CSV table of C-alpha atoms and ligand atoms in Angstrom, one decimal:
chain,number,residue,atom,x,y,z
A,905,MET,CA,-38.0,20.6,3.8
A,906,SER,CA,-40.2,17.5,4.1
A,907,PRO,CA,-43.7,18.3,5.5
A,908,THR,CA,-46.3,15.7,5.9
A,909,LEU,CA,-49.8,16.2,4.4
A,910,HIS,CA,-53.0,15.6,6.4
A,911,ASN,CA,-53.2,12.2,4.6
A,912,GLY,CA,-49.7,11.2,5.8
A,913,LEU,CA,-47.9,11.6,2.5
A,914,ALA,CA,-44.4,13.0,3.0
A,915,ILE,CA,-43.6,15.6,0.4
A,916,THR,CA,-40.7,17.9,-0.4
A,917,VAL,CA,-41.1,21.6,-1.0
A,918,ARG,CA,-38.2,23.1,-2.9
A,919,PRO,CA,-37.3,26.0,-5.3
A,920,ILE,CA,-38.3,25.3,-8.9
A,921,ARG,CA,-35.5,24.4,-11.3
A,922,PRO,CA,-35.1,24.7,-15.1
A,923,ASP,CA,-35.2,20.9,-15.3
A,924,ASP,CA,-38.8,20.9,-13.8
A,925,LYS,CA,-40.3,21.8,-17.2
A,926,GLN,CA,-41.5,18.3,-18.0
A,927,ARG,CA,-42.7,17.7,-14.4
A,928,LEU,CA,-44.6,21.0,-14.4
A,929,ALA,CA,-46.2,20.3,-17.7
A,930,ARG,CA,-47.3,16.9,-16.6
A,931,GLY,CA,-48.6,18.2,-13.3
A,932,HIS,CA,-50.6,20.8,-15.3
A,933,GLU,CA,-52.1,18.2,-17.7
A,934,LEU,CA,-53.2,16.1,-14.7
A,935,MET,CA,-55.3,19.0,-13.3
A,936,SER,CA,-59.0,19.3,-13.9
A,937,PRO,CA,-60.2,22.0,-16.2
A,938,GLU,CA,-61.7,23.7,-13.1
A,939,THR,CA,-58.4,23.8,-11.2
A,940,GLN,CA,-56.7,25.2,-14.4
A,941,ARG,CA,-59.4,27.8,-14.7
A,942,LEU,CA,-59.2,28.9,-11.1
A,943,ARG,CA,-55.4,29.3,-11.5
A,944,TYR,CA,-55.3,31.1,-14.8
A,945,LEU,CA,-58.8,32.6,-14.8
A,946,MET,CA,-59.5,31.1,-18.2
A,947,PRO,CA,-59.3,27.7,-19.8
A,948,LYS,CA,-55.7,26.5,-19.9
A,949,PRO,CA,-55.4,22.9,-21.1
A,950,ARG,CA,-51.6,23.1,-21.6
A,951,LEU,CA,-48.6,25.3,-21.0
A,952,THR,CA,-46.6,26.4,-24.0
A,953,ALA,CA,-42.8,26.1,-24.3
A,954,ALA,CA,-42.4,29.8,-23.7
A,955,GLU,CA,-44.7,29.6,-20.6
A,956,LEU,CA,-42.7,26.7,-19.2
A,957,ARG,CA,-39.5,28.7,-19.6
A,958,TYR,CA,-41.0,31.7,-17.9
A,959,LEU,CA,-42.4,29.5,-15.0
A,960,THR,CA,-39.2,27.5,-14.4
A,961,GLU,CA,-36.3,29.8,-15.2
A,962,VAL,CA,-36.7,32.2,-12.3
A,963,ASP,CA,-34.2,34.6,-10.7
A,964,ASP,CA,-35.0,33.6,-7.1
A,965,ARG,CA,-35.1,37.3,-6.1
A,966,ASP,CA,-37.9,39.1,-7.9
A,967,HIS,CA,-39.5,35.8,-9.1
A,968,VAL,CA,-39.5,33.0,-6.6
A,969,ALA,CA,-41.3,29.7,-7.2
A,970,LEU,CA,-41.6,26.6,-4.9
A,971,VAL,CA,-42.8,23.2,-6.1
A,972,ALA,CA,-44.0,20.3,-4.1
A,973,VAL,CA,-42.9,16.8,-5.2
A,974,ALA,CA,-43.2,13.3,-3.7
A,975,ASP,CA,-40.8,10.3,-4.2
A,976,GLU,CA,-43.9,8.2,-5.0
A,977,LEU,CA,-44.8,10.5,-7.9
A,978,PRO,CA,-41.5,11.5,-9.5
A,979,ASP,CA,-42.9,12.6,-12.9
A,980,ALA,CA,-45.3,15.4,-11.9
A,981,THR,CA,-45.4,18.4,-9.5
A,982,LEU,CA,-48.1,18.1,-6.9
A,983,GLY,CA,-48.3,21.9,-6.4
A,984,VAL,CA,-46.5,25.1,-7.3
A,985,GLY,CA,-46.7,28.5,-5.8
A,986,ARG,CA,-44.9,31.7,-6.8
A,987,PHE,CA,-44.6,35.4,-6.3
A,988,ILE,CA,-43.4,38.0,-8.8
A,989,ARG,CA,-42.3,41.4,-7.7
A,990,ARG,CA,-44.4,44.2,-9.2
A,991,ARG,CA,-42.5,46.8,-11.1
A,992,ASP,CA,-44.9,49.5,-10.1
A,993,ARG,CA,-44.7,48.7,-6.4
A,994,PRO,CA,-41.4,46.9,-5.5
A,995,ASP,CA,-42.5,46.1,-2.0
A,996,THR,CA,-45.4,44.1,-3.5
A,997,ALA,CA,-45.5,40.8,-5.4
A,998,GLU,CA,-48.2,39.1,-7.4
A,999,PHE,CA,-49.0,35.7,-5.8
A,1000,ALA,CA,-50.3,32.6,-7.5
A,1001,ILE,CA,-50.6,29.0,-6.5
A,1002,VAL,CA,-52.1,25.7,-7.7
A,1003,ILE,CA,-52.3,22.3,-6.1
A,1004,ALA,CA,-53.2,19.1,-8.0
A,1005,ASP,CA,-56.8,18.1,-7.5
A,1006,GLU,CA,-56.2,15.0,-5.5
A,1007,PHE,CA,-53.9,16.8,-3.1
A,1008,GLN,CA,-56.2,19.8,-2.4
A,1009,GLY,CA,-57.5,20.3,1.1
A,1010,LEU,CA,-54.6,18.5,2.7
A,1011,GLY,CA,-52.6,21.5,3.9
A,1012,LEU,CA,-50.3,21.7,0.9
A,1013,GLY,CA,-51.4,25.1,-0.3
A,1014,SER,CA,-51.0,26.5,3.2
A,1015,GLU,CA,-47.5,25.0,3.5
A,1016,ILE,CA,-46.3,26.4,0.2
A,1017,ALA,CA,-47.9,29.8,0.9
A,1018,GLU,CA,-46.2,30.0,4.3
A,1019,GLN,CA,-42.8,29.3,2.8
A,1020,LEU,CA,-43.4,31.8,0.1
A,1021,ALA,CA,-44.4,34.5,2.6
A,1022,ASP,CA,-41.1,33.9,4.5
A,1023,ALA,CA,-39.1,34.1,1.3
A,1024,ALA,CA,-40.9,37.3,0.3
A,1025,VAL,CA,-40.3,39.0,3.6
A,1026,GLU,CA,-36.6,38.0,3.4
A,1027,ARG,CA,-36.5,39.8,0.0
A,1028,GLY,CA,-38.1,43.0,1.2
A,1029,ILE,CA,-41.6,42.3,0.0
A,1030,ARG,CA,-44.4,43.3,2.4
A,1031,HIS,CA,-47.6,42.8,0.4
A,1032,PHE,CA,-49.0,40.1,-1.8
A,1033,SER,CA,-51.5,41.0,-4.5
A,1034,ALA,CA,-53.6,38.3,-6.2
A,1035,THR,CA,-56.2,38.2,-8.9
A,1036,VAL,CA,-58.9,35.6,-8.0
A,1037,LEU,CA,-62.3,34.5,-9.0
A,1038,HIS,CA,-65.0,35.5,-6.6
A,1039,GLU,CA,-66.0,31.9,-5.9
A,1040,ASN,CA,-62.4,31.0,-4.9
A,1041,THR,CA,-62.8,30.9,-1.1
A,1042,ALA,CA,-60.0,28.4,-0.7
A,1043,VAL,CA,-57.2,30.7,-2.0
A,1044,ARG,CA,-58.6,33.6,0.1
A,1045,ALA,CA,-58.3,31.3,3.2
A,1046,VAL,CA,-54.7,30.5,2.2
A,1047,LEU,CA,-53.9,34.2,1.8
A,1048,ALA,CA,-55.6,35.1,5.0
A,1049,ARG,CA,-53.4,32.6,6.9
A,1050,ILE,CA,-50.2,34.4,5.8
A,1051,SER,CA,-51.5,37.9,6.1
A,1052,ARG,CA,-52.0,40.5,8.8
A,1053,ARG,CA,-54.9,42.0,7.0
A,1054,LEU,CA,-56.7,42.4,3.7
A,1055,GLU,CA,-55.9,45.9,2.5
A,1056,TYR,CA,-58.4,46.1,-0.3
A,1057,ALA,CA,-60.5,44.0,-2.6
A,1058,ARG,CA,-61.7,45.4,-6.0
A,1059,TRP,CA,-64.2,43.2,-7.6
A,1060,SER,CA,-65.6,43.4,-11.1
A,1061,ASP,CA,-67.1,40.8,-13.4
A,1062,GLY,CA,-66.6,37.9,-11.1
A,1063,SER,CA,-63.0,38.4,-10.3
A,1064,GLY,CA,-61.1,40.6,-7.9
A,1065,GLU,CA,-57.8,42.3,-7.3
A,1066,LEU,CA,-56.9,41.6,-3.7
A,1067,LEU,CA,-54.0,43.2,-1.7
A,1068,TYR,CA,-52.8,41.7,1.5
A,1069,GLU,CA,-50.2,42.9,4.1
A,1070,LEU,CA,-48.0,40.0,5.0
A,1071,LYS,CA,-48.0,38.9,8.6
A,1072,ALA,CA,-44.3,38.6,9.0
A,1073,ALA,CA,-43.7,42.0,7.3
B,1855,COA,C1,-56.6,27.3,-3.5
B,1855,COA,C2,-55.6,26.2,-3.3
B,1855,COA,C3,-54.2,26.6,-3.7
B,1855,COA,C4,-55.6,25.9,-1.8
B,1855,COA,O1,-54.7,24.9,-1.5
B,1855,COA,P1,-55.1,23.6,-0.6
B,1855,COA,O2,-53.9,22.8,-0.4
B,1855,COA,O3,-56.2,23.0,-1.2
B,1855,COA,O4,-55.5,24.3,0.8
B,1855,COA,P2,-55.2,23.8,2.3
B,1855,COA,O5,-55.5,22.4,2.4
B,1855,COA,O6,-53.9,24.3,2.7
B,1855,COA,O7,-56.3,24.7,3.0
B,1855,COA,C5,-56.2,26.1,3.2
B,1855,COA,C6,-57.5,26.7,3.6
B,1855,COA,O8,-58.4,26.6,2.5
B,1855,COA,C7,-59.6,26.0,3.0
B,1855,COA,N1,-60.1,25.2,1.8
B,1855,COA,C8,-59.4,24.2,1.2
B,1855,COA,N2,-60.2,23.8,0.2
B,1855,COA,C9,-61.3,24.5,0.2
B,1855,COA,C10,-62.5,24.5,-0.6
B,1855,COA,N3,-62.7,23.7,-1.6
B,1855,COA,N4,-63.4,25.4,-0.3
B,1855,COA,C11,-63.3,26.3,0.7
B,1855,COA,N5,-62.2,26.3,1.5
B,1855,COA,C12,-61.2,25.4,1.3
B,1855,COA,C13,-59.2,25.1,4.1
B,1855,COA,O9,-60.2,24.8,5.0
B,1855,COA,C14,-58.1,25.9,4.8
B,1855,COA,O10,-58.7,26.9,5.6
B,1855,COA,P3,-58.1,27.3,7.0
B,1855,COA,O11,-56.7,27.8,6.8
B,1855,COA,O12,-59.0,28.4,7.5
B,1855,COA,O13,-58.2,26.0,7.8
B,1855,COA,C15,-56.0,24.9,-4.0
B,1855,COA,O14,-57.3,24.5,-3.6
B,1855,COA,C16,-56.0,25.1,-5.5
B,1855,COA,O15,-55.0,24.8,-6.2
B,1855,COA,N6,-57.1,25.5,-6.1
B,1855,COA,C17,-57.2,25.6,-7.6
B,1855,COA,C18,-56.2,26.7,-8.2
B,1855,COA,C19,-56.4,28.0,-7.5
B,1855,COA,O16,-57.5,28.4,-7.1
B,1855,COA,N7,-55.4,28.8,-7.4
B,1855,COA,C20,-55.4,30.1,-6.9
B,1855,COA,C21,-55.2,31.2,-7.9
B,1855,COA,S1,-54.2,32.5,-7.3
């Protein structure tokens, strides 16, 4: 699918592939330390080979990941979102997303999250859980968009475990 961002850039959102490793690593290196910290809840200057394998070699059933790419910028991902089904609650998946700094606030996070929510519901997932830093109002806005309600939020030491019921579920 080729949505258009609020700045007019046409992008493609598609499932991640094993050959995205270099593109994902490049996209990660281009992110600010703050964006990396908001995504991983700790400093994360680069992704290891094992992490790149885990993040790109997904089964598309219990682990689904979507990347945003643009023809103008073929060597890096502009954003990536994913969900991973939880073993302790198979109707729930852990949600995570990151958008490259210069593309934040343009609707891309919402676009990827909406497509992920549809893919999740198709796979029998009814809830997304997420671990977020307290100051991260942007990701809570994205999650609120795709959810019917926030079921709980457990905060401690500046981060929280949030559980949302998906809208389409
Ligand atoms: C959180 C993130 C994924 C949101 O994606 P995005 O493309 O920037 O967001 P969008 O442009 O789709 O906007 C989504 C909503 O967030 C709000 N928003 C965007 N940037 C914001 C900011 N800096 N502060 C507060 N709200 C913000 C928008 O107003 C919008 O709200 P609405 O739906 O009520 O209109 C992105 O900012 C990001 O990658 N942040 C760093 C990594 C991160 O926090 N990951 C989440 C860990 S799970």
